[in-house]
């Protein structure tokens, strides 16, 4: 038996490759599926099943393409309805893969079709639980994404409580837990950076699995502090239910090199967003006016989904040389398939053409310290939990995720400053603000990491887990 976790940091997502005696099961695959096919070929094995823990909201799964390419059967849990051929498992239905079995455990709560998959080894012993978004390490799946009709988030939270206590917490402590996501995912509130755990460890450390926790306490704690989900979530659910274009065709249609003149013409004739994915330091030195920065070095795809929102939005790319296809692939992971071309030769092509460029002004924390007496306007674009944990007294919180909701707070003429934790998110925010006409925005270099070591007054630190 072989189990491989294939973790994608950009999405904070774990897919799984399971092989036994020449047969393979894939759980929650990414949209680009060739790696799974190559692994199976290397093992001289055949992909038999593609198990989906639920209809994912934060990424487009590879189940449809993988089934088309391999003939493997797509498996969803009870109540799932798809527009393509799939096996809708019954609760406790057993699937054989070589010398092992996988049992579907229906665990509604995060969504109604949510299902965990329990792997039993060659001896019939419970070995591992592929818990999807039902159980994370340190948290559980948010219960507000599948509200429909009369079913509320509190109803879903109640279903999740029952699922955890009747299907998950009854498993032996040594059963390994393989979740669908880790820290950085928007599918939960307090996910651990670890990506593999055990049932026993989660019983001891996960707030939602406290032994004497009542259903009412669970519902309150799980629903408390939930931020609105990113706008692209329901669009990805739709793709995962109904199907989507093959990623090979997406890349073929999107990877169109453009000269500076062609790029400018398309930008002027369409409503395309110019998306610059270079490193933030390179972007700040010079960029095409009206560009939006979201760098490949951070959690790129989720930020695209949260800030651009419409997966059908036309996009023109400025990428590092050689990263064009990779960028298109990463966009497609969250359903953004409408890239209409990229600037051939990257930003240097635009710069060398003599066309207009813009720059992002920045200030060091040391220089900002000298301006404190002037009472500068400072905006902290970190998440609310980060801000509440510790922040500069002079700073207001305008979280990047919901920047559009705070536009009215930014002054149109007076200089103001933005920062995040280290500098990635603040450049995203500044690029959006400049595109909106706020050319008086100044980035604080080093972000709060630098502010912490300065004389700028800060609130007392509060551990984020106690908030």
Short mmCIF file of C-alpha atoms in Angstrom, two decimals, residues 70-323:
data_model
loop_
_atom_site.label_atom_id
_atom_site.label_comp_id
_atom_site.label_asym_id
_atom_site.label_seq_id
_atom_site.Cartn_x
_atom_site.Cartn_y
_atom_site.Cartn_z
CA UNK A 70 -8.29 7.21 -17.61
CA UNK A 71 -11.78 5.75 -17.56
CA UNK A 72 -11.74 5.86 -13.76
CA UNK A 73 -15.05 6.18 -11.93
CA UNK A 74 -15.88 9.46 -10.18
CA UNK A 75 -17.34 8.89 -6.70
CA UNK A 76 -19.30 11.45 -4.68
CA UNK A 77 -21.08 11.02 -1.38
CA UNK A 78 -24.83 10.63 -0.80
CA UNK A 79 -27.17 13.44 -2.04
CA UNK A 80 -24.65 14.73 -4.64
CA UNK A 81 -26.12 15.58 -8.05
CA UNK A 82 -23.86 16.07 -11.06
CA UNK A 83 -24.25 16.87 -14.76
CA UNK A 84 -21.72 14.16 -15.66
CA UNK A 85 -21.51 10.43 -15.05
CA UNK A 86 -20.64 9.71 -11.42
CA UNK A 87 -21.21 7.00 -8.85
CA UNK A 88 -23.19 8.46 -5.94
CA UNK A 89 -22.09 6.33 -3.01
CA UNK A 90 -24.33 5.11 -0.24
CA UNK A 91 -23.33 5.73 3.36
CA UNK A 92 -20.86 3.00 4.43
CA UNK A 93 -20.44 1.73 0.86
CA UNK A 94 -17.13 -0.12 0.50
CA UNK A 95 -14.77 0.21 -2.47
CA UNK A 96 -11.89 -2.18 -3.11
CA UNK A 97 -8.50 -0.94 -4.32
CA UNK A 98 -6.04 -3.82 -4.66
CA UNK A 99 -5.65 -5.36 -1.20
CA UNK A 100 -7.25 -2.47 0.70
CA UNK A 101 -10.72 -0.97 1.02
CA UNK A 102 -12.11 2.56 1.24
CA UNK A 103 -15.44 3.13 2.98
CA UNK A 104 -17.58 6.19 2.26
CA UNK A 105 -18.72 7.83 5.51
CA UNK A 106 -21.42 10.42 4.85
CA UNK A 107 -20.59 13.43 7.05
CA UNK A 108 -22.91 16.32 6.14
CA UNK A 109 -22.29 19.72 7.68
CA UNK A 110 -19.72 21.61 5.64
CA UNK A 111 -21.95 20.71 2.69
CA UNK A 112 -24.81 18.26 2.53
CA UNK A 113 -22.92 15.77 0.32
CA UNK A 114 -19.68 15.99 2.35
CA UNK A 115 -18.15 12.56 2.76
CA UNK A 116 -15.04 11.25 4.51
CA UNK A 117 -13.26 8.19 3.17
CA UNK A 118 -11.96 5.59 5.65
CA UNK A 119 -9.07 3.47 4.39
CA UNK A 120 -8.65 -0.01 5.85
CA UNK A 121 -5.35 -1.78 5.31
CA UNK A 122 -4.67 -5.31 4.03
CA UNK A 123 -5.64 -6.71 7.44
CA UNK A 124 -8.94 -4.86 7.58
CA UNK A 125 -7.68 -2.40 10.22
CA UNK A 126 -8.77 1.25 10.14
CA UNK A 127 -5.66 3.05 8.92
CA UNK A 128 -6.47 6.56 7.64
CA UNK A 129 -9.35 8.99 7.25
CA UNK A 130 -9.43 11.31 4.27
CA UNK A 131 -11.55 13.93 5.97
CA UNK A 132 -12.11 16.51 3.21
CA UNK A 133 -13.48 19.73 4.70
CA UNK A 134 -15.34 17.91 7.47
CA UNK A 135 -12.32 17.81 9.78
CA UNK A 136 -9.17 19.89 9.48
CA UNK A 137 -6.24 19.85 11.86
CA UNK A 138 -7.21 22.41 14.49
CA UNK A 139 -10.60 23.22 13.00
CA UNK A 140 -13.63 21.97 11.09
CA UNK A 141 -15.19 23.07 7.81
CA UNK A 142 -17.18 26.28 7.80
CA UNK A 143 -20.94 25.54 7.76
CA UNK A 144 -22.13 28.60 5.84
CA UNK A 145 -21.30 27.68 2.24
CA UNK A 146 -24.18 25.30 1.48
CA UNK A 147 -27.14 27.22 2.88
CA UNK A 148 -30.11 26.51 0.66
CA UNK A 149 -33.85 26.88 1.06
CA UNK A 150 -34.71 26.50 4.71
CA UNK A 151 -31.29 25.10 5.67
CA UNK A 152 -29.30 27.72 7.60
CA UNK A 153 -25.67 27.79 8.66
CA UNK A 154 -26.80 26.83 12.18
CA UNK A 155 -28.61 23.80 10.76
CA UNK A 156 -25.47 22.82 8.86
CA UNK A 157 -23.36 23.33 11.98
CA UNK A 158 -25.72 21.00 13.85
CA UNK A 159 -25.36 18.36 11.12
CA UNK A 160 -21.59 18.75 11.33
CA UNK A 161 -21.67 18.23 15.11
CA UNK A 162 -23.55 14.96 14.63
CA UNK A 163 -21.27 13.83 11.80
CA UNK A 164 -18.13 14.39 13.81
CA UNK A 165 -19.42 12.63 16.87
CA UNK A 166 -21.03 9.63 15.18
CA UNK A 167 -18.63 9.03 12.28
CA UNK A 168 -15.25 10.58 13.12
CA UNK A 169 -14.68 10.72 16.87
CA UNK A 170 -15.69 7.06 17.19
CA UNK A 171 -12.57 6.04 15.26
CA UNK A 172 -9.46 4.80 17.09
CA UNK A 173 -6.95 7.41 18.23
CA UNK A 174 -4.19 6.05 15.99
CA UNK A 175 -6.16 6.53 12.76
CA UNK A 176 -4.28 9.01 10.56
CA UNK A 177 -6.15 12.15 9.47
CA UNK A 178 -5.51 13.48 5.96
CA UNK A 179 -7.50 16.74 5.52
CA UNK A 180 -8.28 18.56 2.28
CA UNK A 181 -6.73 21.85 3.48
CA UNK A 182 -4.20 23.43 5.81
CA UNK A 183 -3.44 26.93 7.06
CA UNK A 184 -4.26 29.64 4.53
CA UNK A 185 -7.49 28.12 3.28
CA UNK A 186 -10.70 30.15 3.50
CA UNK A 187 -12.67 26.94 4.18
CA UNK A 188 -12.09 27.17 7.93
CA UNK A 189 -11.10 29.70 10.61
CA UNK A 190 -8.16 28.23 12.54
CA UNK A 191 -6.44 25.61 10.41
CA UNK A 192 -3.10 24.21 11.51
CA UNK A 193 0.06 24.54 9.43
CA UNK A 194 0.45 20.76 9.81
CA UNK A 195 -1.13 18.70 7.04
CA UNK A 196 -1.17 15.23 8.62
CA UNK A 197 -2.42 14.29 12.10
CA UNK A 198 -4.30 11.62 14.03
CA UNK A 199 -7.77 11.27 15.48
CA UNK A 200 -6.31 11.13 19.00
CA UNK A 201 -4.34 14.32 18.58
CA UNK A 202 -7.39 16.13 17.22
CA UNK A 203 -9.51 14.99 20.17
CA UNK A 204 -6.91 16.59 22.44
CA UNK A 205 -6.23 19.81 20.54
CA UNK A 206 -9.13 20.68 18.23
CA UNK A 207 -11.61 23.03 19.94
CA UNK A 208 -14.51 21.56 17.95
CA UNK A 209 -13.86 18.02 19.18
CA UNK A 210 -14.02 18.68 22.92
CA UNK A 211 -15.42 15.60 24.65
CA UNK A 212 -18.12 17.35 26.69
CA UNK A 213 -19.07 19.98 24.13
CA UNK A 214 -22.82 20.38 23.67
CA UNK A 215 -24.37 20.84 20.24
CA UNK A 216 -25.38 24.39 21.19
CA UNK A 217 -21.80 25.25 22.22
CA UNK A 218 -20.48 23.74 18.99
CA UNK A 219 -22.89 25.68 16.80
CA UNK A 220 -22.02 28.95 18.55
CA UNK A 221 -18.26 28.47 18.37
CA UNK A 222 -18.15 27.17 14.80
CA UNK A 223 -20.33 29.96 13.41
CA UNK A 224 -18.84 32.77 15.50
CA UNK A 225 -16.55 35.14 13.62
CA UNK A 226 -17.15 33.72 10.15
CA UNK A 227 -16.18 36.23 7.48
CA UNK A 228 -18.11 36.32 4.20
CA UNK A 229 -16.80 33.68 1.76
CA UNK A 230 -14.90 34.85 -1.34
CA UNK A 231 -17.19 35.76 -4.23
CA UNK A 232 -15.76 33.13 -6.57
CA UNK A 233 -16.70 30.21 -4.29
CA UNK A 234 -20.20 29.52 -5.73
CA UNK A 235 -18.80 29.81 -9.26
CA UNK A 236 -16.28 27.06 -8.56
CA UNK A 237 -18.98 24.88 -7.00
CA UNK A 238 -20.95 25.24 -10.23
CA UNK A 239 -17.97 24.12 -12.32
CA UNK A 240 -17.34 21.13 -10.04
CA UNK A 241 -20.99 20.08 -10.34
CA UNK A 242 -21.49 20.71 -14.03
CA UNK A 243 -18.06 20.17 -15.60
CA UNK A 244 -15.54 22.42 -17.30
CA UNK A 245 -13.14 22.80 -20.21
CA UNK A 246 -10.06 20.58 -20.40
CA UNK A 247 -7.10 22.48 -18.95
CA UNK A 248 -4.95 21.56 -21.97
CA UNK A 249 -7.40 23.48 -24.17
CA UNK A 250 -7.43 26.40 -21.72
CA UNK A 251 -3.64 26.69 -21.89
CA UNK A 252 -3.66 26.39 -25.69
CA UNK A 253 -6.25 29.18 -26.02
CA UNK A 254 -4.67 31.44 -23.40
CA UNK A 255 -0.92 31.24 -24.01
CA UNK A 256 -0.82 33.96 -26.69
CA UNK A 257 2.33 36.12 -26.73
CA UNK A 258 1.61 39.79 -27.43
CA UNK A 259 3.83 42.69 -28.43
CA UNK A 260 3.56 45.92 -26.45
CA UNK A 261 1.40 47.38 -29.21
CA UNK A 262 -0.91 44.35 -29.36
CA UNK A 263 -1.13 44.26 -25.56
CA UNK A 264 -2.05 47.95 -25.39
CA UNK A 265 -4.64 47.58 -28.15
CA UNK A 266 -6.35 44.67 -26.40
CA UNK A 267 -6.29 46.51 -23.08
CA UNK A 268 -7.98 49.51 -24.69
CA UNK A 269 -10.53 47.55 -26.74
CA UNK A 270 -11.65 45.09 -24.06
CA UNK A 271 -12.56 45.23 -20.39
CA UNK A 272 -9.61 42.99 -19.58
CA UNK A 273 -7.89 43.28 -16.21
CA UNK A 274 -4.12 43.70 -16.54
CA UNK A 275 -2.77 41.28 -13.95
CA UNK A 276 0.92 41.62 -13.06
CA UNK A 277 2.26 38.57 -11.23
CA UNK A 278 5.93 39.51 -10.82
CA UNK A 279 7.51 39.90 -7.38
CA UNK A 280 6.19 42.90 -5.45
CA UNK A 281 9.59 44.61 -5.42
CA UNK A 282 9.79 44.43 -9.21
CA UNK A 283 6.22 45.63 -9.63
CA UNK A 284 6.79 48.63 -7.36
CA UNK A 285 9.73 49.82 -9.48
CA UNK A 286 7.59 50.03 -12.59
CA UNK A 287 4.37 48.69 -14.05
CA UNK A 288 1.77 49.31 -16.74
CA UNK A 289 -0.72 51.96 -15.55
CA UNK A 290 -3.98 50.45 -14.24
CA UNK A 291 -2.30 47.09 -13.58
CA UNK A 292 -3.35 44.99 -10.60
CA UNK A 293 -0.54 43.22 -8.75
CA UNK A 294 -1.05 39.72 -7.35
CA UNK A 295 2.32 38.00 -7.18
CA UNK A 296 2.97 34.34 -7.85
CA UNK A 297 5.07 34.17 -4.69
CA UNK A 298 2.10 34.40 -2.31
CA UNK A 299 -1.22 32.56 -2.12
CA UNK A 300 -1.78 33.68 -5.68
CA UNK A 301 -4.88 31.87 -6.92
CA UNK A 302 -7.08 32.46 -3.84
CA UNK A 303 -6.26 36.19 -3.93
CA UNK A 304 -7.19 36.33 -7.61
CA UNK A 305 -10.51 34.69 -6.75
CA UNK A 306 -11.17 36.97 -3.81
CA UNK A 307 -10.30 40.22 -5.59
CA UNK A 308 -11.18 39.75 -9.27
CA UNK A 309 -14.22 37.62 -8.30
CA UNK A 310 -15.76 36.96 -11.73
CA UNK A 311 -14.18 33.82 -13.20
CA UNK A 312 -15.26 34.92 -16.69
CA UNK A 313 -13.32 38.20 -16.44
CA UNK A 314 -10.93 38.69 -19.36
CA UNK A 315 -7.31 38.88 -18.16
CA UNK A 316 -4.10 40.16 -19.75
CA UNK A 317 -0.96 38.87 -18.04
CA UNK A 318 2.41 40.36 -17.20
CA UNK A 319 4.54 37.51 -15.88
CA UNK A 320 8.20 36.74 -15.24
CA UNK A 321 9.73 35.33 -18.42
CA UNK A 322 9.11 31.58 -18.53
CA UNK A 323 6.19 31.67 -16.08
#
